[in-house]
């Protein structure tokens, strides 16, 4: 099993500068005051840390899981224990995955749910790789996500989510 990823995250340099700048600003207060406690530390750092996190924006993220032998090995062991062909065990895994996706969570479009279902079924029954991608129309930020989730489940279309299964290389 192999996990690969790509990420397009901007604002990281500004994040580090602000984050460590806040930490270095608080260090003299801690060193000069032996009674400096955790609440004071949180009050001193939290606004700066949040300001640092707010500088980050995510434009793309992908995670690819490639199965070389793990699912085959598990299916072979389970098949041997139950007297079933390992290929049938893999088909059972795929069936369980598709059953779990019969009703999508709130905010997930039927199209995305179907894409996830077909990709999982293909990956579990045939092997290869499965890639989960997020390519939002506009970069995602912490303030933007906070606003999107404020009313409950957001419209997941804003994340530009997609799933695809690929054949074994």
Short mmCIF file of C-alpha atoms in Angstrom, two decimals:
data_model
loop_
_atom_site.label_atom_id
_atom_site.label_comp_id
_atom_site.label_asym_id
_atom_site.label_seq_id
_atom_site.Cartn_x
_atom_site.Cartn_y
_atom_site.Cartn_z
CA UNK A 1 0.00 0.00 0.00
CA UNK A 2 1.35 3.42 -0.90
CA UNK A 3 -0.05 6.86 -0.15
CA UNK A 4 0.88 9.75 -2.41
CA UNK A 5 -0.22 13.35 -2.18
CA UNK A 6 0.02 16.76 -3.79
CA UNK A 7 -0.89 20.03 -2.18
CA UNK A 8 -1.02 23.63 -3.33
CA UNK A 9 -0.94 25.70 -0.15
CA UNK A 10 -0.10 29.39 -0.31
CA UNK A 11 0.67 31.82 2.47
CA UNK A 12 2.92 29.35 4.28
CA UNK A 13 5.86 31.74 4.53
CA UNK A 14 3.71 34.45 6.09
CA UNK A 15 2.14 31.86 8.38
CA UNK A 16 5.55 30.74 9.70
CA UNK A 17 6.76 34.30 10.13
CA UNK A 18 3.68 35.34 12.11
CA UNK A 19 3.45 32.09 14.09
CA UNK A 20 7.06 32.06 15.24
CA UNK A 21 7.05 35.83 15.68
CA UNK A 22 4.22 35.45 18.20
CA UNK A 23 6.04 32.65 20.01
CA UNK A 24 9.25 34.67 20.25
CA UNK A 25 7.29 37.68 21.49
CA UNK A 26 5.81 35.66 24.36
CA UNK A 27 9.07 33.94 25.39
CA UNK A 28 10.47 36.95 27.33
CA UNK A 29 7.17 37.28 29.23
CA UNK A 30 7.35 33.64 30.25
CA UNK A 31 11.02 33.83 31.24
CA UNK A 32 10.62 37.02 33.29
CA UNK A 33 7.47 35.93 35.13
CA UNK A 34 7.64 32.61 37.01
CA UNK A 35 3.88 32.85 37.67
CA UNK A 36 3.01 33.06 33.98
CA UNK A 37 0.35 30.38 33.54
CA UNK A 38 -1.33 28.52 30.72
CA UNK A 39 -4.31 30.90 30.56
CA UNK A 40 -1.99 33.87 30.12
CA UNK A 41 -0.07 31.99 27.45
CA UNK A 42 -3.28 31.19 25.56
CA UNK A 43 -4.52 34.79 25.84
CA UNK A 44 -1.15 36.07 24.61
CA UNK A 45 -0.74 33.67 21.71
CA UNK A 46 -4.21 32.81 20.43
CA UNK A 47 -4.98 36.03 18.51
CA UNK A 48 -1.59 35.95 16.77
CA UNK A 49 -1.82 32.21 16.04
CA UNK A 50 -5.28 32.64 14.49
CA UNK A 51 -4.02 35.56 12.43
CA UNK A 52 -1.17 33.33 11.22
CA UNK A 53 -3.54 30.48 10.27
CA UNK A 54 -5.78 32.93 8.42
CA UNK A 55 -2.90 33.64 6.01
CA UNK A 56 -3.06 30.08 4.62
CA UNK A 57 -5.09 29.22 1.53
CA UNK A 58 -5.54 25.83 -0.09
CA UNK A 59 -5.97 25.69 -3.87
CA UNK A 60 -5.56 21.97 -4.50
CA UNK A 61 -5.15 18.74 -2.58
CA UNK A 62 -4.99 15.18 -3.84
CA UNK A 63 -4.44 11.91 -2.04
CA UNK A 64 -3.75 8.70 -3.97
CA UNK A 65 -3.89 5.31 -2.33
CA UNK A 66 -2.24 2.55 -4.37
CA UNK A 67 -2.74 -1.07 -3.42
CA UNK A 68 0.03 -3.40 -4.53
CA UNK A 69 -0.75 -6.49 -2.45
CA UNK A 70 -2.54 -5.62 0.81
CA UNK A 71 -6.16 -6.11 -0.28
CA UNK A 72 -5.24 -9.27 -2.21
CA UNK A 73 -3.45 -10.61 0.87
CA UNK A 74 -6.37 -9.90 3.19
CA UNK A 75 -8.84 -11.37 0.69
CA UNK A 76 -6.67 -14.49 0.32
CA UNK A 77 -6.52 -15.02 4.09
CA UNK A 78 -10.23 -14.40 4.55
CA UNK A 79 -11.07 -16.56 1.51
CA UNK A 80 -8.94 -19.44 2.82
CA UNK A 81 -10.61 -19.23 6.24
CA UNK A 82 -14.09 -19.29 4.68
CA UNK A 83 -13.39 -21.57 1.70
CA UNK A 84 -14.17 -18.77 -0.78
CA UNK A 85 -12.23 -17.63 -3.84
CA UNK A 86 -10.29 -14.43 -2.93
CA UNK A 87 -11.77 -12.68 -6.00
CA UNK A 88 -15.24 -13.26 -4.53
CA UNK A 89 -14.07 -11.83 -1.20
CA UNK A 90 -12.89 -8.69 -3.02
CA UNK A 91 -16.29 -8.44 -4.70
CA UNK A 92 -17.84 -8.68 -1.23
CA UNK A 93 -15.71 -5.75 -0.05
CA UNK A 94 -16.87 -3.75 -3.08
CA UNK A 95 -20.50 -4.63 -2.36
CA UNK A 96 -20.20 -3.52 1.26
CA UNK A 97 -18.63 -0.23 0.15
CA UNK A 98 -21.42 0.46 -2.33
CA UNK A 99 -24.10 -0.39 0.25
CA UNK A 100 -22.59 2.10 2.71
CA UNK A 101 -23.01 4.88 0.13
CA UNK A 102 -26.70 4.32 -0.67
CA UNK A 103 -27.65 7.51 1.12
CA UNK A 104 -25.20 10.41 0.85
CA UNK A 105 -24.43 12.61 3.85
CA UNK A 106 -26.06 16.07 3.95
CA UNK A 107 -24.54 18.46 1.43
CA UNK A 108 -22.96 15.73 -0.73
CA UNK A 109 -24.38 15.74 -4.23
CA UNK A 110 -25.76 12.51 -5.69
CA UNK A 111 -23.19 12.88 -8.50
CA UNK A 112 -20.24 13.01 -6.11
CA UNK A 113 -21.69 10.13 -4.09
CA UNK A 114 -22.07 8.04 -7.27
CA UNK A 115 -18.49 8.91 -8.30
CA UNK A 116 -17.22 7.86 -4.88
CA UNK A 117 -19.25 4.65 -4.99
CA UNK A 118 -18.11 3.57 -8.45
CA UNK A 119 -14.47 4.44 -7.71
CA UNK A 120 -14.48 2.53 -4.42
CA UNK A 121 -16.12 -0.49 -6.03
CA UNK A 122 -13.55 -0.50 -8.83
CA UNK A 123 -10.63 -0.05 -6.42
CA UNK A 124 -11.79 -2.77 -4.03
CA UNK A 125 -12.74 -5.28 -6.71
CA UNK A 126 -9.97 -4.70 -9.28
CA UNK A 127 -7.12 -3.11 -7.31
CA UNK A 128 -4.95 -0.32 -8.64
CA UNK A 129 -5.21 3.18 -7.19
CA UNK A 130 -7.89 5.53 -5.97
CA UNK A 131 -7.38 9.29 -5.98
CA UNK A 132 -9.35 11.80 -3.93
CA UNK A 133 -9.03 15.38 -5.24
CA UNK A 134 -10.10 18.74 -3.97
CA UNK A 135 -9.80 21.61 -6.45
CA UNK A 136 -12.04 24.41 -5.20
CA UNK A 137 -13.11 27.19 -7.57
CA UNK A 138 -11.46 29.69 -5.23
CA UNK A 139 -8.79 28.97 -2.61
CA UNK A 140 -10.05 27.75 0.76
CA UNK A 141 -9.15 29.74 3.86
CA UNK A 142 -9.95 29.23 7.54
CA UNK A 143 -12.28 32.28 7.63
CA UNK A 144 -14.03 31.03 4.48
CA UNK A 145 -14.46 27.53 5.90
CA UNK A 146 -15.72 28.91 9.21
CA UNK A 147 -18.34 30.90 7.32
CA UNK A 148 -19.29 27.94 5.10
CA UNK A 149 -19.83 25.62 8.07
CA UNK A 150 -21.59 28.22 10.24
CA UNK A 151 -25.04 27.16 9.06
CA UNK A 152 -24.44 23.39 9.37
CA UNK A 153 -23.36 21.22 6.46
CA UNK A 154 -22.03 23.36 3.61
CA UNK A 155 -22.60 22.83 -0.08
CA UNK A 156 -19.78 20.41 -0.78
CA UNK A 157 -19.63 21.57 -4.41
CA UNK A 158 -17.55 24.51 -3.14
CA UNK A 159 -14.68 22.10 -2.47
CA UNK A 160 -14.43 20.81 -6.05
CA UNK A 161 -14.30 17.21 -4.82
CA UNK A 162 -13.74 14.28 -7.15
CA UNK A 163 -12.76 10.63 -6.85
CA UNK A 164 -11.25 8.39 -9.50
CA UNK A 165 -9.95 4.83 -9.58
CA UNK A 166 -7.06 3.91 -11.85
CA UNK A 167 -5.70 0.57 -13.08
CA UNK A 168 -2.61 -0.97 -11.53
CA UNK A 169 0.57 0.40 -13.12
#
